[in-house]
Coordinates of C-alpha atoms and ligand atoms in Angstrom, one line a residue:
M1 CA 95.1 -64.6 -11.6
T2 CA 93.3 -61.5 -10.6
S3 CA 93.3 -59.5 -13.8
T4 CA 90.1 -60.7 -15.4
G5 CA 87.2 -63.0 -14.8
S6 CA 89.1 -65.8 -16.7
A7 CA 91.4 -66.5 -13.8
G8 CA 93.8 -69.4 -14.2
T9 CA 94.0 -72.1 -11.6
T10 CA 97.1 -72.7 -9.7
A11 CA 98.2 -76.2 -8.8
G12 CA 96.8 -75.9 -5.3
V13 CA 93.5 -74.6 -6.4
A14 CA 93.1 -77.0 -9.3
E15 CA 93.8 -79.9 -7.2
D16 CA 91.2 -79.1 -4.6
G17 CA 88.3 -80.1 -6.9
L18 CA 86.8 -76.7 -7.6
D19 CA 87.3 -75.4 -11.2
V20 CA 87.9 -71.8 -10.0
S21 CA 88.4 -70.4 -13.5
R22 CA 85.0 -71.7 -14.5
V23 CA 83.5 -70.4 -11.3
R24 CA 84.9 -67.0 -11.9
R25 CA 83.3 -66.9 -15.3
D26 CA 80.0 -67.2 -13.6
F27 CA 80.6 -63.9 -11.7
P28 CA 80.9 -61.0 -14.2
F29 CA 81.5 -58.7 -11.1
L30 CA 85.0 -60.1 -10.9
R31 CA 86.0 -58.3 -14.1
A32 CA 85.6 -55.0 -12.3
R33 CA 88.5 -52.7 -11.7
I34 CA 88.8 -50.8 -8.5
N35 CA 91.2 -47.9 -8.2
D36 CA 92.9 -49.0 -11.4
H37 CA 93.4 -52.5 -10.1
P38 CA 91.6 -55.7 -10.7
V39 CA 89.0 -56.2 -8.0
V40 CA 90.1 -58.6 -5.3
Y41 CA 86.8 -59.3 -3.4
L42 CA 87.6 -60.6 0.1
D43 CA 84.4 -59.4 1.7
S44 CA 82.0 -62.3 1.0
A45 CA 81.1 -62.6 4.7
A46 CA 79.5 -59.1 4.5
T47 CA 77.7 -60.1 1.3
A48 CA 78.6 -62.5 -1.4
Q49 CA 78.7 -61.7 -5.1
R50 CA 76.0 -63.3 -7.2
P51 CA 76.5 -65.6 -10.2
R52 CA 74.8 -65.0 -13.5
A53 CA 72.5 -68.0 -12.8
V54 CA 71.0 -66.3 -9.8
V55 CA 70.5 -63.0 -11.4
E56 CA 69.1 -64.6 -14.6
A57 CA 66.7 -66.7 -12.6
E58 CA 65.4 -63.5 -11.0
S59 CA 65.4 -61.4 -14.2
D60 CA 63.7 -64.2 -16.3
F61 CA 61.0 -64.4 -13.7
A62 CA 60.6 -60.6 -13.4
L63 CA 60.6 -60.1 -17.2
L64 CA 58.5 -63.0 -18.3
E65 CA 56.5 -64.6 -15.5
Y66 CA 56.0 -62.1 -12.8
A67 CA 52.7 -62.0 -10.8
N68 CA 51.7 -62.0 -7.1
V69 CA 51.4 -65.2 -5.3
H70 CA 48.4 -66.8 -3.5
R71 CA 46.0 -64.2 -4.7
G72 CA 45.0 -64.9 -8.2
V73 CA 42.9 -67.4 -10.2
H74 CA 44.8 -66.4 -13.3
T75 CA 47.5 -68.6 -14.8
L76 CA 50.4 -66.3 -14.1
S77 CA 49.5 -66.0 -10.4
Q78 CA 49.2 -69.7 -10.1
R79 CA 52.6 -70.2 -11.8
A80 CA 54.2 -67.6 -9.6
T81 CA 52.7 -69.4 -6.5
A82 CA 54.1 -72.7 -7.8
R83 CA 57.5 -71.2 -8.2
Y84 CA 57.4 -69.6 -4.7
D85 CA 56.3 -73.0 -3.3
Q86 CA 59.1 -74.7 -5.2
A87 CA 61.6 -72.2 -3.7
R88 CA 60.5 -73.1 -0.2
E89 CA 60.8 -76.8 -1.1
R90 CA 64.4 -76.1 -2.4
V91 CA 65.3 -74.5 1.0
R92 CA 63.7 -77.4 2.9
R93 CA 66.0 -79.8 1.1
F94 CA 69.0 -77.4 1.5
V95 CA 68.7 -77.5 5.3
G96 CA 67.4 -81.1 5.6
A97 CA 64.1 -80.0 7.1
A98 CA 61.3 -82.5 7.6
A99 CA 58.6 -80.4 5.9
A100 CA 58.5 -77.3 3.7
S101 CA 55.9 -75.8 6.1
E102 CA 58.8 -75.5 8.6
V103 CA 60.6 -73.0 6.3
V104 CA 59.5 -69.3 6.8
F105 CA 60.7 -66.8 4.3
T106 CA 61.9 -63.6 6.1
A107 CA 63.8 -60.5 5.1
G108 CA 67.0 -62.1 6.3
T109 CA 68.8 -63.5 9.3
T110 CA 68.1 -60.4 11.4
A111 CA 64.4 -60.6 10.7
A112 CA 64.3 -64.4 11.4
I113 CA 66.0 -63.9 14.8
N114 CA 63.7 -61.1 15.7
L115 CA 60.7 -63.2 14.8
V116 CA 61.8 -66.0 17.2
A117 CA 62.6 -63.5 19.9
R118 CA 59.3 -61.7 19.6
S119 CA 57.0 -64.6 18.8
H120 CA 58.5 -67.6 20.5
A121 CA 60.5 -66.2 23.4
R122 CA 58.6 -63.0 24.5
P123 CA 55.3 -64.8 25.4
L124 CA 57.2 -67.5 27.4
L125 CA 59.6 -65.3 29.3
R126 CA 59.0 -64.6 33.0
P127 CA 61.1 -62.4 35.3
G128 CA 64.3 -64.1 36.2
D129 CA 64.3 -66.4 33.1
E130 CA 67.5 -66.6 31.3
I131 CA 68.7 -66.4 27.7
L132 CA 72.1 -67.8 27.0
L133 CA 74.2 -66.2 24.2
T134 CA 77.9 -66.3 23.4
E135 CA 80.6 -63.7 23.3
M136 CA 81.1 -64.2 19.6
E137 CA 77.6 -63.2 18.5
H138 CA 76.8 -60.7 15.8
H139 CA 74.6 -57.9 17.1
S140 CA 71.7 -59.4 15.2
N141 CA 71.8 -62.3 17.7
I142 CA 72.2 -60.1 20.8
V143 CA 70.0 -57.1 20.5
P144 CA 66.7 -58.8 19.7
W145 CA 67.2 -60.9 22.8
Q146 CA 68.1 -57.9 24.9
I147 CA 64.9 -56.1 23.8
V148 CA 62.6 -59.0 24.8
A149 CA 64.6 -59.8 28.0
Q150 CA 64.2 -56.2 29.1
E151 CA 60.5 -56.2 28.5
A152 CA 60.1 -59.5 30.4
G153 CA 62.6 -59.0 33.2
A154 CA 64.7 -61.8 31.9
V155 CA 68.5 -62.1 32.2
I156 CA 71.1 -62.5 29.4
R157 CA 74.0 -64.8 30.2
V158 CA 77.0 -65.2 27.9
I159 CA 79.2 -68.2 27.1
P160 CA 82.9 -66.9 27.0
V161 CA 85.3 -67.3 24.1
T162 CA 88.8 -68.8 24.5
D163 CA 92.0 -67.2 23.2
A164 CA 91.8 -69.6 20.3
G165 CA 88.4 -68.2 19.4
E166 CA 86.3 -71.2 20.5
L167 CA 83.4 -71.4 22.8
D168 CA 84.3 -72.3 26.4
L169 CA 82.0 -75.3 26.7
D170 CA 83.0 -76.0 30.3
Q171 CA 81.7 -72.5 31.2
A172 CA 78.6 -73.1 29.0
A173 CA 77.7 -76.1 31.2
H174 CA 77.9 -73.9 34.3
L175 CA 75.9 -71.1 32.7
I176 CA 73.0 -73.1 31.6
G177 CA 70.4 -74.1 34.1
S178 CA 66.7 -74.6 34.9
R179 CA 66.0 -70.9 34.2
T180 CA 67.4 -71.0 30.7
R181 CA 64.6 -70.7 28.2
V182 CA 66.6 -70.0 25.0
V183 CA 70.1 -70.6 23.8
A184 CA 71.1 -68.6 20.8
V185 CA 74.4 -69.3 19.1
A186 CA 76.2 -68.5 15.8
H187 CA 76.9 -71.6 13.7
V188 CA 79.9 -69.8 12.4
S189 CA 81.5 -66.6 13.7
N190 CA 81.5 -63.8 11.2
V191 CA 84.8 -62.5 12.7
L192 CA 86.8 -65.6 13.6
G193 CA 85.3 -68.2 11.1
T194 CA 85.0 -70.6 14.1
V195 CA 82.5 -73.4 13.5
N196 CA 80.7 -74.0 16.7
P197 CA 79.8 -77.5 17.9
I198 CA 76.1 -77.1 17.5
P199 CA 75.1 -80.8 18.3
V200 CA 76.9 -80.5 21.7
I201 CA 75.2 -77.2 22.5
A202 CA 71.8 -78.6 21.4
E203 CA 72.2 -81.4 23.9
L204 CA 73.1 -79.0 26.6
A205 CA 70.1 -76.8 25.8
H206 CA 67.7 -79.6 25.6
S207 CA 69.0 -81.1 28.9
V208 CA 67.4 -78.1 30.7
G209 CA 64.4 -77.9 28.4
A210 CA 65.6 -74.8 26.6
V211 CA 65.3 -74.3 22.8
L212 CA 68.3 -73.6 20.6
L213 CA 68.3 -71.0 17.9
V214 CA 71.3 -71.2 15.5
D215 CA 72.3 -68.1 13.6
G216 CA 73.5 -69.7 10.4
A217 CA 74.2 -66.5 8.4
Q218 CA 77.9 -67.4 8.0
A219 CA 77.6 -71.1 7.8
V220 CA 75.3 -71.6 4.8
P221 CA 77.8 -70.5 2.1
H222 CA 80.5 -72.8 3.5
R223 CA 79.1 -76.0 4.9
R224 CA 76.2 -78.4 4.2
V225 CA 73.6 -77.7 6.8
D226 CA 71.3 -80.4 8.2
V227 CA 69.1 -79.0 10.8
Q228 CA 68.0 -82.4 12.0
A229 CA 71.6 -83.6 12.5
L230 CA 72.5 -80.4 14.2
G231 CA 69.7 -81.0 16.7
C232 CA 68.7 -77.3 16.9
D233 CA 65.1 -75.9 17.1
F234 CA 65.4 -72.8 14.9
Y235 CA 67.9 -72.0 12.2
A236 CA 68.2 -68.5 10.6
A237 CA 70.1 -67.5 7.4
S238 CA 70.3 -64.8 4.7
A239 CA 70.4 -65.5 1.0
H240 CA 72.8 -62.7 0.3
K241 CA 75.6 -64.5 2.2
M242 CA 75.2 -67.6 0.0
Y243 CA 75.5 -66.0 -3.5
G244 CA 71.8 -65.2 -3.5
P245 CA 69.8 -62.0 -3.6
N246 CA 69.5 -59.5 -0.7
G247 CA 66.1 -58.8 0.9
I248 CA 65.4 -62.5 1.6
G249 CA 66.4 -65.1 4.1
F250 CA 64.7 -67.9 6.0
L251 CA 63.9 -69.2 9.4
W252 CA 63.6 -73.0 9.8
G253 CA 61.7 -74.0 12.9
R254 CA 60.4 -77.2 14.4
R255 CA 56.8 -77.6 13.4
E256 CA 55.4 -77.8 16.9
L257 CA 57.3 -74.7 17.9
L258 CA 56.1 -72.7 14.9
E259 CA 52.6 -73.9 15.4
A260 CA 52.6 -72.6 19.0
M261 CA 53.9 -69.1 18.0
P262 CA 51.6 -66.2 17.6
P263 CA 52.0 -64.0 14.5
W264 CA 54.5 -61.1 14.8
Q265 CA 53.2 -59.0 12.0
G266 CA 49.6 -58.7 10.8
G267 CA 48.4 -58.3 7.2
G268 CA 47.3 -60.0 4.1
G269 CA 48.3 -63.6 3.4
M270 CA 48.6 -64.7 7.0
I271 CA 45.0 -65.0 7.9
E272 CA 42.2 -67.5 7.6
V273 CA 39.1 -65.3 8.3
V274 CA 39.0 -61.6 9.1
S275 CA 36.2 -59.7 10.7
F276 CA 36.2 -56.6 12.9
D277 CA 35.4 -58.9 15.9
Q278 CA 38.0 -61.5 15.3
T279 CA 40.7 -62.8 13.0
T280 CA 41.9 -66.3 12.7
F281 CA 45.4 -66.9 11.5
A282 CA 46.8 -69.2 8.9
P283 CA 49.1 -72.1 10.0
P284 CA 52.9 -71.7 9.5
P285 CA 54.6 -70.7 7.4
A286 CA 52.0 -68.3 6.0
R287 CA 51.2 -67.0 9.6
F288 CA 54.6 -65.4 9.6
E289 CA 54.6 -64.0 6.1
A290 CA 52.3 -61.0 6.2
G291 CA 52.0 -59.0 3.0
T292 CA 53.3 -59.7 -0.5
P293 CA 56.5 -61.7 0.1
P294 CA 59.8 -61.2 -1.7
I295 CA 58.7 -63.4 -4.6
T296 CA 61.5 -62.7 -7.1
Q297 CA 64.1 -63.0 -4.4
A298 CA 62.7 -66.4 -3.3
I299 CA 63.3 -67.6 -6.9
G300 CA 66.9 -66.1 -6.7
L301 CA 67.4 -67.9 -3.4
A302 CA 66.4 -71.2 -4.9
A303 CA 68.8 -70.6 -7.8
A304 CA 71.6 -69.9 -5.3
V305 CA 70.9 -73.2 -3.5
E306 CA 71.1 -74.9 -6.9
Y307 CA 74.4 -73.2 -7.7
L308 CA 76.0 -74.1 -4.4
E309 CA 74.9 -77.7 -4.6
A310 CA 76.1 -78.0 -8.2
L311 CA 79.6 -76.9 -7.1
G312 CA 79.5 -79.6 -4.4
W313 CA 80.2 -79.2 -0.7
E314 CA 83.3 -81.2 -0.7
A315 CA 84.9 -79.1 -3.4
I316 CA 83.8 -75.9 -1.8
E317 CA 85.2 -76.9 1.6
R318 CA 88.5 -78.1 0.2
H319 CA 88.9 -74.9 -1.9
E320 CA 88.2 -72.6 1.1
A321 CA 90.4 -74.7 3.4
T322 CA 93.3 -74.3 0.9
L323 CA 92.8 -70.5 0.8
L324 CA 92.4 -70.3 4.6
A325 CA 95.6 -72.3 5.2
E326 CA 97.6 -70.3 2.8
A327 CA 96.2 -66.9 3.9
T328 CA 96.9 -67.8 7.6
R329 CA 100.5 -68.9 6.8
R330 CA 101.3 -65.8 4.7
L331 CA 99.7 -63.3 7.0
A332 CA 101.5 -64.7 10.0
E333 CA 104.8 -64.1 8.2
I334 CA 104.2 -60.3 7.9
P335 CA 105.9 -58.5 10.8
G336 CA 103.3 -56.7 13.0
V337 CA 100.3 -58.7 11.8
R338 CA 98.5 -60.4 14.7
L339 CA 95.9 -63.0 13.8
I340 CA 92.8 -63.1 16.0
G341 CA 91.6 -66.6 16.9
N342 CA 92.9 -69.9 15.7
S343 CA 90.1 -72.4 16.2
A344 CA 90.4 -75.9 15.1
D345 CA 87.3 -76.0 12.9
R346 CA 87.0 -72.9 10.7
V347 CA 85.7 -71.6 7.5
G348 CA 87.4 -69.1 5.1
V349 CA 87.3 -66.1 7.4
V350 CA 90.5 -64.5 8.9
S351 CA 90.7 -61.5 11.2
F352 CA 93.8 -59.7 12.1
V353 CA 95.2 -56.4 13.4
V354 CA 98.4 -54.7 12.2
D355 CA 100.5 -53.3 15.1
G356 CA 100.3 -49.5 15.2
I357 CA 97.9 -49.1 12.3
H358 CA 94.2 -48.5 12.6
P359 CA 92.1 -51.2 10.8
H360 CA 90.4 -48.5 8.8
D361 CA 93.8 -47.3 7.5
V362 CA 94.8 -50.8 6.6
G363 CA 91.5 -51.2 4.8
T364 CA 92.0 -47.9 2.9
V365 CA 95.4 -48.9 1.7
L366 CA 94.1 -52.3 0.6
D367 CA 91.3 -50.6 -1.2
L368 CA 93.7 -48.4 -3.1
G369 CA 95.1 -51.7 -4.5
G370 CA 91.7 -53.0 -5.4
V371 CA 91.4 -55.3 -2.4
A372 CA 88.0 -55.2 -0.6
V373 CA 88.2 -56.3 3.0
R374 CA 86.1 -55.4 6.0
A375 CA 87.7 -53.2 8.6
S376 CA 85.4 -52.6 11.5
H377 CA 84.0 -54.1 14.6
H378 CA 82.0 -56.4 12.3
C379 CA 78.8 -55.8 14.4
A380 CA 80.4 -57.9 17.1
Q381 CA 81.5 -55.3 19.7
P382 CA 81.5 -57.7 22.7
L383 CA 83.9 -60.0 20.8
M384 CA 86.2 -57.0 20.0
R385 CA 86.3 -56.2 23.7
R386 CA 87.1 -59.8 24.5
F387 CA 90.2 -59.6 22.3
G388 CA 91.1 -56.1 23.5
V389 CA 90.7 -54.4 20.1
T390 CA 88.4 -51.8 18.7
G391 CA 88.2 -53.5 15.3
T392 CA 90.0 -55.9 13.0
V393 CA 90.7 -56.3 9.4
R394 CA 88.8 -59.2 8.0
A395 CA 89.4 -61.1 4.8
S396 CA 86.7 -63.6 4.0
F397 CA 86.8 -66.0 1.1
G398 CA 84.3 -67.3 -1.3
V399 CA 84.2 -69.9 -4.1
Y400 CA 85.6 -67.4 -6.6
N401 CA 88.7 -66.4 -4.7
T402 CA 92.1 -67.6 -5.8
L403 CA 95.5 -68.1 -4.2
E404 CA 96.9 -65.4 -6.5
E405 CA 94.5 -62.9 -4.9
L406 CA 96.3 -63.5 -1.7
D407 CA 99.4 -61.9 -3.3
A408 CA 97.4 -58.6 -3.6
L409 CA 96.3 -58.8 0.0
V410 CA 99.9 -59.5 1.2
A411 CA 101.3 -56.7 -1.0
G412 CA 98.7 -54.3 0.3
L413 CA 99.7 -55.1 3.9
H414 CA 103.3 -54.5 3.2
E415 CA 102.3 -51.2 1.6
A416 CA 100.2 -50.2 4.7
R417 CA 103.3 -50.9 6.9
R418 CA 105.4 -48.8 4.6
V419 CA 102.9 -45.9 4.5
F420 CA 102.0 -45.9 8.2
G421 CA 105.3 -47.3 9.6
G422 CA 103.5 -50.1 11.4
Ligands
7TS1 N1 74.5 -63.1 12.0 C1 75.8 -63.2 11.5 C2 76.7 -64.2 12.1 C3 76.2 -62.3 10.5 O1 77.5 -62.4 10.1 C4 75.3 -61.4 10.0 C5 75.8 -60.3 9.0 C6 74.0 -61.4 10.5 C7 73.6 -62.2 11.5 C8 73.0 -60.4 9.9 O2 72.6 -60.8 8.7 P1 71.6 -59.9 7.8 O3 71.6 -60.5 6.5 O4 70.2 -60.0 8.5 O5 72.1 -58.5 7.8 N2 77.1 -60.1 9.0 C9 77.8 -59.1 8.4 C10 79.2 -59.0 8.4 O6 79.9 -59.8 9.0 N3 79.6 -58.0 7.7 O7 78.5 -57.4 7.2 C11 77.4 -58.1 7.6

């Protein structure tokens, strides 16, 4: 049901273990009306809506307990510091890290990747060294590497994507070599929903002594992440994709790698002793958190982790798999709709084009019916080129979406074909 926040559950959704009507009550946003229609929010891959528990954790802290961290002897500051430390510990458990000191709070995934590119890769890179990326990366996991590669005279190599939207691992084995210093791969594609086989790629990277950075922005809302089981060296994510606040994300890094990295930004909170002659730096994670950190957002992030874990990964995965299967089936039935990618392991993200109709026009017609999708290149222009399109329409699903909402999506696509004659 799409009319209010108190959506009913269909048989399919009820059976999958997630009580969606209850979930929807946690998200007041879903009561909104857009263009005189109930909102159908299918753009969680861009940013997810926040449940009341996350916003209340932030507002309670801001209204009742707010103070700066690490600086004060007063009780409020000590409490704020304890809450900030607890948030880091929550993220440590969330990703299965060995120690909380391996979790660096950043402004988001983009900042986390830039930190690794600047602080780990840049000092190591020599002319002719190689950085291995994939054809399905978000620009956030391309441009930072290009910048440091250009500075150092290093070379970018790219693992191709198959027609199904999977990484071509045979090619990956040819592309990796003794000059490869860094491999940087999305855990989940923001366009295709493909879940990449990170443990396999980790083995490949480590076989040549390279480090593996995983861009987890699109994985964290959908799958339980265990950085040790994945075998990667760095893992980057954003809170706003996992029902948390914007303005914060995190980088997990192996302790010995973080310890060897110089700071990338200087300021308060990241030092041991400062004089005009010399400054010594704090150990990680503080070394990489110059200035007053996003304290309130860290508390919201911890609340988002708690929210996801309380729903349970099995229920989340089953619910999203139900939505994905049904969406894929119904979209494929619409004449002129071409789905992009069909990987075996996917999360709830589906990209498509409609013959003869620009994705923006499709997006606009859907918007008139209250359906929010993304219609663009999704900051993945190389992947668009790979599939011979300038952009796609992307519907992405979250824990609050229902099978009934697919009716609105499908109806909007029929309407777009009627209006534009696609
Ligand atoms: N990596 C991936 C795979 C992403 O999908 C995104 C954002 C980022 C990195 C950057 O995250 P940020 O929080 O630092 O901005 N992806 C999208 C998207 O697909 N539509 O809008 C933003």
